């Protein structure tokens, strides 16, 4: 060994603050390492692996560490393995020779790895645990049984120790298998090896500790997994597949009044936080409305009895997708404890991150009612386990579910009946919905914002006009800046979601959890820089105020102001952009070369790089000595399967002549590869410093993420501006679909809906209606035509017409253009709909009960600025009761103080008399037009639907025609027609007889001189 090698290794082993060891002691330690790695005198093949470092654990990690660990649940040295095998053999022999029918029970002993596994499972009984064991992940016991069924892999039984029966899969399948397991509702814990062979080789306690260090590195549910393991393995987030945009929801039911409901919903992937506190009825319509606009993954219920109330449970079951085992119930905590827990959480964050979160304690305790504070606290405690609770530090992301001062009220059943987000005919498809029609956004964050715009139509006429004028401006002509922005949004929309990347950066900086890769950080910053550079290039153009829209001008002015901030430029200067442009680089290569050390000062990284250079120089010097020893002046080190620094010699005399202390690493039939003791020690020293380098790079990267997170508010403001521009461009595209769309005139002083030749925007854009959609006028006004009673044949278009009116109102208050020749619209603060015949079996409600509950909700919530649509009220019960209820409800809507605009579809002919009963044209009768065609062959007439709205009522619903369209046998329909005619004749005869009896009584009474009769009583007999 050269003096240089000896001195370097000696310095290395004495550098740590431990008892000083001599070089001979170090050599002995390495001899122990070699003996432990040797099994039955044979040295197993060793591999040099790539190392990564998990900062949260404070120790290094090897991607392929514990390479010589076999598939059994053991981590012993070769001698220990032999002893265990011999012991098992003796036990089996003893059992076979025993004459006892039942072998005597012996105390079960556990290997170090088995003990480690038992400890983890005892500490985490609520999780399905995935253990990293060498190249594989294993699931043991019941976890393994469940995993084998989900993943369709073999379940390997262990008769002696059933708890260590297992299933296994390769480590490179971790990400995809996590996603598969999560779809079955499990909570997963991932336990990884946290040290490498290189670190273990220089650890003086190696001979005393034969089990790899393992740590719980990740806990995931379907609502909290963000492709973390895909990113850890160097995956590109843009290729990770569809992200999970579900919400984790907490609901609190008031201890005294169970109808007082508080709700907080958080979306971890975007940082979105939504809350509301409201009064509800036992039917929970208000709760259903709020839950219908979000997708729930995890649900917490706070209740004094720690059970979900019956009323709330019915709503949750009705929504679907939520099973009882996915609902976590928690008890109501005393207010003092609640405040302490919130205070302690932010105090802890303050201590860990430099005192910037303490003020948030007062923010939540002052600005939110107590029930909402309870929800926030429980969500903090719940998300803390997943290292996601810090989203509550981003208060800019908080909004309210509903704000009646700003937005129109659209109950959940209205969203469903009008097909706003889900097609009632095909719930698995967005096609045929309003969002399908209007969503032409180019980015994911823009699409999310547009969904909010659609679910929350505006009620402020000024803001409505601003949006509408912005669409008019963007549709009026070509602008180079707008065109460049379209292309840019198209580009980033196909790859990255800036909202997601920013919140992942935040999580990673607070929890050191590595939820975002270096490549994604670079691309995110590059996107922001491109935006600001683009705006700067158009500075002169923007300053000339080329846009007629105040809203568009403000958006580009805000971007122009942001471009003066150079924080993104400074952050990008620290990154080695040239290296990141090179493809097919390993994770560790990207780690080491991520920063541009010419523009960024990271002395710890530079120190380890110098140490590595020293080690490489030592190895080069050692190679010179070996060249002289073997007489091969051009000899070089060889690398075999990533195993570096090998001396390769031909088998035969050359191998026989080598020093006896050289260790054979690998070989073939013609050559063998060795390392000398000096190379072995120097190589281990090199590996050690390489791992320290990866650790220093991770530490520097964490600090870099904290710098980015400090700009979170600034960057999210840019994303919000881009989202607004994307939404306006989307509505502009929807307003010029090819058919005639116009900008509506908004009249805030009158409740009216007037549209010339209007069309149903959804139906006319479906392929089977492209040939032409029948347009209809709409003329509804508070002073006349306030209540429309609409009749007509089945399938005549009644429901489509009233839905069309509701969609026009929503689109107008979103700010969108309308499908008609001209339009004047009032402003509505709510739309209520009772439509369709359906029962709620899960809620224990019949069709009629559902009707009455929805009608009750409408009557209780309506205002004088409501639009109400009622379709066939009363059909869920008997004819007489149905007519009576329909008549009473309609009269109430006409006469009540709120006086809402009402569209009333009915098959009850008697209701047409209300038109003459109320003066001033408040109530009008209308029907959907048709042509009746007499048929000589089968008796009953056929009709042709005209789909036009016409004045008056119809006396025949032509249900037999619909039966024919449905394909019922013609003989059956003819029989029904004959029976219908018989009923008509029977009814007419009965009426004639009643009138004849009445006439006879009248004539008899007239003959009495004391009898006086009015003309009205006489006329009643003839009407």
JSON list of C-alpha atoms in Angstrom, two decimals, residues 471-644:
[
{"chain": "A", "resi": 471, "resn": "UNK", "atom": "CA", "xyz": [-65.10, 38.42, -24.50]},
{"chain": "A", "resi": 472, "resn": "UNK", "atom": "CA", "xyz": [-66.32, 41.00, -27.00]},
{"chain": "A", "resi": 473, "resn": "UNK", "atom": "CA", "xyz": [-62.84, 42.54, -27.08]},
{"chain": "A", "resi": 474, "resn": "UNK", "atom": "CA", "xyz": [-61.02, 39.22, -27.54]},
{"chain": "A", "resi": 475, "resn": "UNK", "atom": "CA", "xyz": [-63.45, 38.15, -30.28]},
{"chain": "A", "resi": 476, "resn": "UNK", "atom": "CA", "xyz": [-63.36, 41.45, -32.17]},
{"chain": "A", "resi": 477, "resn": "UNK", "atom": "CA", "xyz": [-60.11, 40.96, -34.06]},
{"chain": "A", "resi": 478, "resn": "UNK", "atom": "CA", "xyz": [-56.52, 39.74, -34.17]},
{"chain": "A", "resi": 479, "resn": "UNK", "atom": "CA", "xyz": [-54.00, 40.97, -31.62]},
{"chain": "A", "resi": 480, "resn": "UNK", "atom": "CA", "xyz": [-50.39, 39.77, -31.68]},
{"chain": "A", "resi": 481, "resn": "UNK", "atom": "CA", "xyz": [-50.07, 39.71, -27.88]},
{"chain": "A", "resi": 482, "resn": "UNK", "atom": "CA", "xyz": [-53.24, 37.66, -27.45]},
{"chain": "A", "resi": 483, "resn": "UNK", "atom": "CA", "xyz": [-52.12, 35.27, -30.20]},
{"chain": "A", "resi": 484, "resn": "UNK", "atom": "CA", "xyz": [-48.73, 34.76, -28.51]},
{"chain": "A", "resi": 485, "resn": "UNK", "atom": "CA", "xyz": [-50.47, 34.09, -25.20]},
{"chain": "A", "resi": 486, "resn": "UNK", "atom": "CA", "xyz": [-52.76, 31.51, -26.79]},
{"chain": "A", "resi": 487, "resn": "UNK", "atom": "CA", "xyz": [-49.75, 29.61, -28.10]},
{"chain": "A", "resi": 488, "resn": "UNK", "atom": "CA", "xyz": [-47.91, 29.88, -24.79]},
{"chain": "A", "resi": 489, "resn": "UNK", "atom": "CA", "xyz": [-50.88, 28.63, -22.74]},
{"chain": "A", "resi": 490, "resn": "UNK", "atom": "CA", "xyz": [-51.29, 25.77, -25.22]},
{"chain": "A", "resi": 491, "resn": "UNK", "atom": "CA", "xyz": [-47.64, 24.84, -24.71]},
{"chain": "A", "resi": 492, "resn": "UNK", "atom": "CA", "xyz": [-47.58, 24.76, -20.91]},
{"chain": "A", "resi": 493, "resn": "UNK", "atom": "CA", "xyz": [-51.09, 23.32, -20.66]},
{"chain": "A", "resi": 494, "resn": "UNK", "atom": "CA", "xyz": [-50.02, 20.05, -22.24]},
{"chain": "A", "resi": 495, "resn": "UNK", "atom": "CA", "xyz": [-47.18, 19.46, -19.79]},
{"chain": "A", "resi": 496, "resn": "UNK", "atom": "CA", "xyz": [-47.31, 21.24, -16.45]},
{"chain": "A", "resi": 497, "resn": "UNK", "atom": "CA", "xyz": [-49.84, 22.49, -13.93]},
{"chain": "A", "resi": 498, "resn": "UNK", "atom": "CA", "xyz": [-48.27, 25.52, -12.27]},
{"chain": "A", "resi": 499, "resn": "UNK", "atom": "CA", "xyz": [-50.68, 25.43, -9.30]},
{"chain": "A", "resi": 500, "resn": "UNK", "atom": "CA", "xyz": [-49.67, 21.85, -8.53]},
{"chain": "A", "resi": 501, "resn": "UNK", "atom": "CA", "xyz": [-45.96, 22.51, -8.92]},
{"chain": "A", "resi": 502, "resn": "UNK", "atom": "CA", "xyz": [-46.08, 25.50, -6.57]},
{"chain": "A", "resi": 503, "resn": "UNK", "atom": "CA", "xyz": [-47.91, 23.67, -3.79]},
{"chain": "A", "resi": 504, "resn": "UNK", "atom": "CA", "xyz": [-45.60, 20.65, -4.16]},
{"chain": "A", "resi": 505, "resn": "UNK", "atom": "CA", "xyz": [-42.65, 23.02, -3.84]},
{"chain": "A", "resi": 506, "resn": "UNK", "atom": "CA", "xyz": [-44.21, 24.33, -0.65]},
{"chain": "A", "resi": 507, "resn": "UNK", "atom": "CA", "xyz": [-44.75, 20.84, 0.83]},
{"chain": "A", "resi": 508, "resn": "UNK", "atom": "CA", "xyz": [-41.19, 19.82, -0.06]},
{"chain": "A", "resi": 509, "resn": "UNK", "atom": "CA", "xyz": [-39.67, 22.94, 1.51]},
{"chain": "A", "resi": 510, "resn": "UNK", "atom": "CA", "xyz": [-41.63, 22.60, 4.76]},
{"chain": "A", "resi": 511, "resn": "UNK", "atom": "CA", "xyz": [-41.48, 18.82, 5.23]},
{"chain": "A", "resi": 512, "resn": "UNK", "atom": "CA", "xyz": [-38.35, 17.96, 3.23]},
{"chain": "A", "resi": 513, "resn": "UNK", "atom": "CA", "xyz": [-40.49, 15.36, 1.52]},
{"chain": "A", "resi": 514, "resn": "UNK", "atom": "CA", "xyz": [-39.20, 15.51, -2.04]},
{"chain": "A", "resi": 515, "resn": "UNK", "atom": "CA", "xyz": [-42.58, 15.83, -3.77]},
{"chain": "A", "resi": 516, "resn": "UNK", "atom": "CA", "xyz": [-41.09, 17.69, -6.72]},
{"chain": "A", "resi": 517, "resn": "UNK", "atom": "CA", "xyz": [-38.09, 16.78, -8.86]},
{"chain": "A", "resi": 518, "resn": "UNK", "atom": "CA", "xyz": [-35.27, 19.04, -9.95]},
{"chain": "A", "resi": 519, "resn": "UNK", "atom": "CA", "xyz": [-36.38, 18.82, -13.58]},
{"chain": "A", "resi": 520, "resn": "UNK", "atom": "CA", "xyz": [-39.88, 19.97, -12.63]},
{"chain": "A", "resi": 521, "resn": "UNK", "atom": "CA", "xyz": [-38.52, 22.86, -10.58]},
{"chain": "A", "resi": 522, "resn": "UNK", "atom": "CA", "xyz": [-36.46, 24.01, -13.53]},
{"chain": "A", "resi": 523, "resn": "UNK", "atom": "CA", "xyz": [-39.36, 23.74, -15.99]},
{"chain": "A", "resi": 524, "resn": "UNK", "atom": "CA", "xyz": [-41.69, 25.56, -13.59]},
{"chain": "A", "resi": 525, "resn": "UNK", "atom": "CA", "xyz": [-39.27, 28.47, -13.17]},
{"chain": "A", "resi": 526, "resn": "UNK", "atom": "CA", "xyz": [-38.64, 28.44, -16.91]},
{"chain": "A", "resi": 527, "resn": "UNK", "atom": "CA", "xyz": [-42.40, 28.82, -17.52]},
{"chain": "A", "resi": 528, "resn": "UNK", "atom": "CA", "xyz": [-42.61, 31.82, -15.20]},
{"chain": "A", "resi": 529, "resn": "UNK", "atom": "CA", "xyz": [-39.54, 33.39, -16.77]},
{"chain": "A", "resi": 530, "resn": "UNK", "atom": "CA", "xyz": [-40.95, 32.91, -20.27]},
{"chain": "A", "resi": 531, "resn": "UNK", "atom": "CA", "xyz": [-44.20, 34.60, -19.22]},
{"chain": "A", "resi": 532, "resn": "UNK", "atom": "CA", "xyz": [-42.43, 37.61, -17.74]},
{"chain": "A", "resi": 533, "resn": "UNK", "atom": "CA", "xyz": [-40.01, 37.87, -20.69]},
{"chain": "A", "resi": 534, "resn": "UNK", "atom": "CA", "xyz": [-42.93, 37.73, -23.10]},
{"chain": "A", "resi": 535, "resn": "UNK", "atom": "CA", "xyz": [-44.76, 40.53, -21.30]},
{"chain": "A", "resi": 536, "resn": "UNK", "atom": "CA", "xyz": [-41.60, 42.61, -21.22]},
{"chain": "A", "resi": 537, "resn": "UNK", "atom": "CA", "xyz": [-41.19, 42.23, -24.98]},
{"chain": "A", "resi": 538, "resn": "UNK", "atom": "CA", "xyz": [-44.71, 43.60, -25.44]},
{"chain": "A", "resi": 539, "resn": "UNK", "atom": "CA", "xyz": [-44.29, 46.42, -22.91]},
{"chain": "A", "resi": 540, "resn": "UNK", "atom": "CA", "xyz": [-44.74, 49.19, -25.47]},
{"chain": "A", "resi": 541, "resn": "UNK", "atom": "CA", "xyz": [-47.78, 47.45, -26.94]},
{"chain": "A", "resi": 542, "resn": "UNK", "atom": "CA", "xyz": [-49.43, 47.02, -23.51]},
{"chain": "A", "resi": 543, "resn": "UNK", "atom": "CA", "xyz": [-48.69, 50.60, -22.44]},
{"chain": "A", "resi": 544, "resn": "UNK", "atom": "CA", "xyz": [-50.56, 51.89, -25.51]},
{"chain": "A", "resi": 545, "resn": "UNK", "atom": "CA", "xyz": [-53.78, 50.39, -24.04]},
{"chain": "A", "resi": 546, "resn": "UNK", "atom": "CA", "xyz": [-54.86, 48.56, -27.23]},
{"chain": "A", "resi": 547, "resn": "UNK", "atom": "CA", "xyz": [-57.77, 46.74, -25.58]},
{"chain": "A", "resi": 548, "resn": "UNK", "atom": "CA", "xyz": [-61.25, 48.24, -25.31]},
{"chain": "A", "resi": 549, "resn": "UNK", "atom": "CA", "xyz": [-61.98, 45.95, -22.36]},
{"chain": "A", "resi": 550, "resn": "UNK", "atom": "CA", "xyz": [-61.11, 47.26, -18.90]},
{"chain": "A", "resi": 551, "resn": "UNK", "atom": "CA", "xyz": [-60.72, 43.70, -17.59]},
{"chain": "A", "resi": 552, "resn": "UNK", "atom": "CA", "xyz": [-58.27, 42.59, -20.31]},
{"chain": "A", "resi": 553, "resn": "UNK", "atom": "CA", "xyz": [-56.25, 45.79, -19.88]},
{"chain": "A", "resi": 554, "resn": "UNK", "atom": "CA", "xyz": [-56.00, 45.25, -16.11]},
{"chain": "A", "resi": 555, "resn": "UNK", "atom": "CA", "xyz": [-54.84, 41.65, -16.52]},
{"chain": "A", "resi": 556, "resn": "UNK", "atom": "CA", "xyz": [-51.97, 42.57, -18.85]},
{"chain": "A", "resi": 557, "resn": "UNK", "atom": "CA", "xyz": [-51.07, 45.60, -16.69]},
{"chain": "A", "resi": 558, "resn": "UNK", "atom": "CA", "xyz": [-50.74, 43.31, -13.68]},
{"chain": "A", "resi": 559, "resn": "UNK", "atom": "CA", "xyz": [-48.45, 40.99, -15.64]},
{"chain": "A", "resi": 560, "resn": "UNK", "atom": "CA", "xyz": [-46.40, 43.97, -16.76]},
{"chain": "A", "resi": 561, "resn": "UNK", "atom": "CA", "xyz": [-45.93, 45.06, -13.14]},
{"chain": "A", "resi": 562, "resn": "UNK", "atom": "CA", "xyz": [-44.86, 41.52, -12.21]},
{"chain": "A", "resi": 563, "resn": "UNK", "atom": "CA", "xyz": [-42.20, 41.50, -14.93]},
{"chain": "A", "resi": 564, "resn": "UNK", "atom": "CA", "xyz": [-40.21, 44.12, -13.01]},
{"chain": "A", "resi": 565, "resn": "UNK", "atom": "CA", "xyz": [-39.58, 41.57, -10.24]},
{"chain": "A", "resi": 566, "resn": "UNK", "atom": "CA", "xyz": [-36.34, 39.71, -10.98]},
{"chain": "A", "resi": 567, "resn": "UNK", "atom": "CA", "xyz": [-36.69, 36.97, -8.34]},
{"chain": "A", "resi": 568, "resn": "UNK", "atom": "CA", "xyz": [-37.32, 34.27, -10.96]},
{"chain": "A", "resi": 569, "resn": "UNK", "atom": "CA", "xyz": [-34.27, 35.38, -12.95]},
{"chain": "A", "resi": 570, "resn": "UNK", "atom": "CA", "xyz": [-32.06, 35.13, -9.86]},
{"chain": "A", "resi": 571, "resn": "UNK", "atom": "CA", "xyz": [-33.37, 31.68, -9.04]},
{"chain": "A", "resi": 572, "resn": "UNK", "atom": "CA", "xyz": [-32.75, 30.41, -12.57]},
{"chain": "A", "resi": 573, "resn": "UNK", "atom": "CA", "xyz": [-29.18, 31.74, -12.54]},
{"chain": "A", "resi": 574, "resn": "UNK", "atom": "CA", "xyz": [-28.33, 29.16, -9.87]},
{"chain": "A", "resi": 575, "resn": "UNK", "atom": "CA", "xyz": [-29.36, 26.25, -12.10]},
{"chain": "A", "resi": 576, "resn": "UNK", "atom": "CA", "xyz": [-27.04, 24.51, -14.55]},
{"chain": "A", "resi": 577, "resn": "UNK", "atom": "CA", "xyz": [-29.45, 24.81, -17.47]},
{"chain": "A", "resi": 578, "resn": "UNK", "atom": "CA", "xyz": [-27.08, 23.27, -20.02]},
{"chain": "A", "resi": 579, "resn": "UNK", "atom": "CA", "xyz": [-26.81, 20.00, -18.10]},
{"chain": "A", "resi": 580, "resn": "UNK", "atom": "CA", "xyz": [-30.59, 19.67, -17.58]},
{"chain": "A", "resi": 581, "resn": "UNK", "atom": "CA", "xyz": [-31.02, 19.87, -21.32]},
{"chain": "A", "resi": 582, "resn": "UNK", "atom": "CA", "xyz": [-29.15, 16.58, -21.72]},
{"chain": "A", "resi": 583, "resn": "UNK", "atom": "CA", "xyz": [-31.45, 13.56, -21.76]},
{"chain": "A", "resi": 584, "resn": "UNK", "atom": "CA", "xyz": [-31.04, 10.12, -20.15]},
{"chain": "A", "resi": 585, "resn": "UNK", "atom": "CA", "xyz": [-29.16, 11.30, -17.10]},
{"chain": "A", "resi": 586, "resn": "UNK", "atom": "CA", "xyz": [-29.32, 9.32, -13.87]},
{"chain": "A", "resi": 587, "resn": "UNK", "atom": "CA", "xyz": [-30.87, 10.71, -10.70]},
{"chain": "A", "resi": 588, "resn": "UNK", "atom": "CA", "xyz": [-27.48, 11.17, -9.07]},
{"chain": "A", "resi": 589, "resn": "UNK", "atom": "CA", "xyz": [-25.96, 12.85, -12.10]},
{"chain": "A", "resi": 590, "resn": "UNK", "atom": "CA", "xyz": [-28.80, 15.37, -12.03]},
{"chain": "A", "resi": 591, "resn": "UNK", "atom": "CA", "xyz": [-28.30, 15.89, -8.29]},
{"chain": "A", "resi": 592, "resn": "UNK", "atom": "CA", "xyz": [-24.60, 16.63, -8.61]},
{"chain": "A", "resi": 593, "resn": "UNK", "atom": "CA", "xyz": [-24.90, 18.84, -11.68]},
{"chain": "A", "resi": 594, "resn": "UNK", "atom": "CA", "xyz": [-28.15, 20.68, -10.90]},
{"chain": "A", "resi": 595, "resn": "UNK", "atom": "CA", "xyz": [-26.54, 23.85, -9.60]},
{"chain": "A", "resi": 596, "resn": "UNK", "atom": "CA", "xyz": [-24.27, 26.14, -11.58]},
{"chain": "A", "resi": 597, "resn": "UNK", "atom": "CA", "xyz": [-21.46, 26.56, -9.05]},
{"chain": "A", "resi": 598, "resn": "UNK", "atom": "CA", "xyz": [-20.06, 29.49, -11.02]},
{"chain": "A", "resi": 599, "resn": "UNK", "atom": "CA", "xyz": [-23.21, 31.50, -10.21]},
{"chain": "A", "resi": 600, "resn": "UNK", "atom": "CA", "xyz": [-24.16, 29.95, -6.87]},
{"chain": "A", "resi": 601, "resn": "UNK", "atom": "CA", "xyz": [-22.12, 29.42, -3.73]},
{"chain": "A", "resi": 602, "resn": "UNK", "atom": "CA", "xyz": [-22.46, 25.96, -2.19]},
{"chain": "A", "resi": 603, "resn": "UNK", "atom": "CA", "xyz": [-19.15, 25.32, -0.32]},
{"chain": "A", "resi": 604, "resn": "UNK", "atom": "CA", "xyz": [-20.33, 22.00, 1.13]},
{"chain": "A", "resi": 605, "resn": "UNK", "atom": "CA", "xyz": [-20.84, 20.59, -2.36]},
{"chain": "A", "resi": 606, "resn": "UNK", "atom": "CA", "xyz": [-17.48, 21.89, -3.55]},
{"chain": "A", "resi": 607, "resn": "UNK", "atom": "CA", "xyz": [-15.77, 20.38, -0.49]},
{"chain": "A", "resi": 608, "resn": "UNK", "atom": "CA", "xyz": [-17.09, 16.89, -1.23]},
{"chain": "A", "resi": 609, "resn": "UNK", "atom": "CA", "xyz": [-16.21, 17.22, -4.90]},
{"chain": "A", "resi": 610, "resn": "UNK", "atom": "CA", "xyz": [-12.61, 17.95, -3.88]},
{"chain": "A", "resi": 611, "resn": "UNK", "atom": "CA", "xyz": [-12.60, 14.89, -1.61]},
{"chain": "A", "resi": 612, "resn": "UNK", "atom": "CA", "xyz": [-13.84, 12.75, -4.48]},
{"chain": "A", "resi": 613, "resn": "UNK", "atom": "CA", "xyz": [-11.10, 14.11, -6.72]},
{"chain": "A", "resi": 614, "resn": "UNK", "atom": "CA", "xyz": [-8.56, 13.15, -4.06]},
{"chain": "A", "resi": 615, "resn": "UNK", "atom": "CA", "xyz": [-9.94, 9.61, -3.89]},
{"chain": "A", "resi": 616, "resn": "UNK", "atom": "CA", "xyz": [-9.87, 9.30, -7.67]},
{"chain": "A", "resi": 617, "resn": "UNK", "atom": "CA", "xyz": [-6.27, 10.49, -7.67]},
{"chain": "A", "resi": 618, "resn": "UNK", "atom": "CA", "xyz": [-5.41, 7.84, -5.07]},
{"chain": "A", "resi": 619, "resn": "UNK", "atom": "CA", "xyz": [-6.97, 5.18, -7.29]},
{"chain": "A", "resi": 620, "resn": "UNK", "atom": "CA", "xyz": [-5.03, 6.50, -10.29]},
{"chain": "A", "resi": 621, "resn": "UNK", "atom": "CA", "xyz": [-1.79, 6.35, -8.31]},
{"chain": "A", "resi": 622, "resn": "UNK", "atom": "CA", "xyz": [-2.56, 2.81, -7.22]},
{"chain": "A", "resi": 623, "resn": "UNK", "atom": "CA", "xyz": [-3.16, 1.85, -10.85]},
{"chain": "A", "resi": 624, "resn": "UNK", "atom": "CA", "xyz": [0.37, 3.00, -11.72]},
{"chain": "A", "resi": 625, "resn": "UNK", "atom": "CA", "xyz": [1.79, 0.59, -9.13]},
{"chain": "A", "resi": 626, "resn": "UNK", "atom": "CA", "xyz": [-0.32, -2.29, -10.45]},
{"chain": "A", "resi": 627, "resn": "UNK", "atom": "CA", "xyz": [0.82, -1.60, -14.01]},
{"chain": "A", "resi": 628, "resn": "UNK", "atom": "CA", "xyz": [4.41, -2.03, -12.85]},
{"chain": "A", "resi": 629, "resn": "UNK", "atom": "CA", "xyz": [3.53, -5.11, -10.83]},
{"chain": "A", "resi": 630, "resn": "UNK", "atom": "CA", "xyz": [1.88, -6.83, -13.79]},
{"chain": "A", "resi": 631, "resn": "UNK", "atom": "CA", "xyz": [4.15, -5.36, -16.43]},
{"chain": "A", "resi": 632, "resn": "UNK", "atom": "CA", "xyz": [1.26, -3.87, -18.40]},
{"chain": "A", "resi": 633, "resn": "UNK", "atom": "CA", "xyz": [1.93, -0.17, -18.98]},
{"chain": "A", "resi": 634, "resn": "UNK", "atom": "CA", "xyz": [-1.39, 0.50, -20.74]},
{"chain": "A", "resi": 635, "resn": "UNK", "atom": "CA", "xyz": [-3.62, -1.32, -18.28]},
{"chain": "A", "resi": 636, "resn": "UNK", "atom": "CA", "xyz": [-6.81, 0.52, -17.27]},
{"chain": "A", "resi": 637, "resn": "UNK", "atom": "CA", "xyz": [-9.53, -0.13, -14.74]},
{"chain": "A", "resi": 638, "resn": "UNK", "atom": "CA", "xyz": [-12.55, -1.93, -16.13]},
{"chain": "A", "resi": 639, "resn": "UNK", "atom": "CA", "xyz": [-16.22, -1.57, -15.19]},
{"chain": "A", "resi": 640, "resn": "UNK", "atom": "CA", "xyz": [-18.53, -4.55, -15.17]},
{"chain": "A", "resi": 641, "resn": "UNK", "atom": "CA", "xyz": [-22.24, -4.01, -14.69]},
{"chain": "A", "resi": 642, "resn": "UNK", "atom": "CA", "xyz": [-21.66, -0.69, -12.90]},
{"chain": "A", "resi": 643, "resn": "UNK", "atom": "CA", "xyz": [-18.99, -2.29, -10.69]},
{"chain": "A", "resi": 644, "resn": "UNK", "atom": "CA", "xyz": [-16.04, 0.06, -11.14]}
]
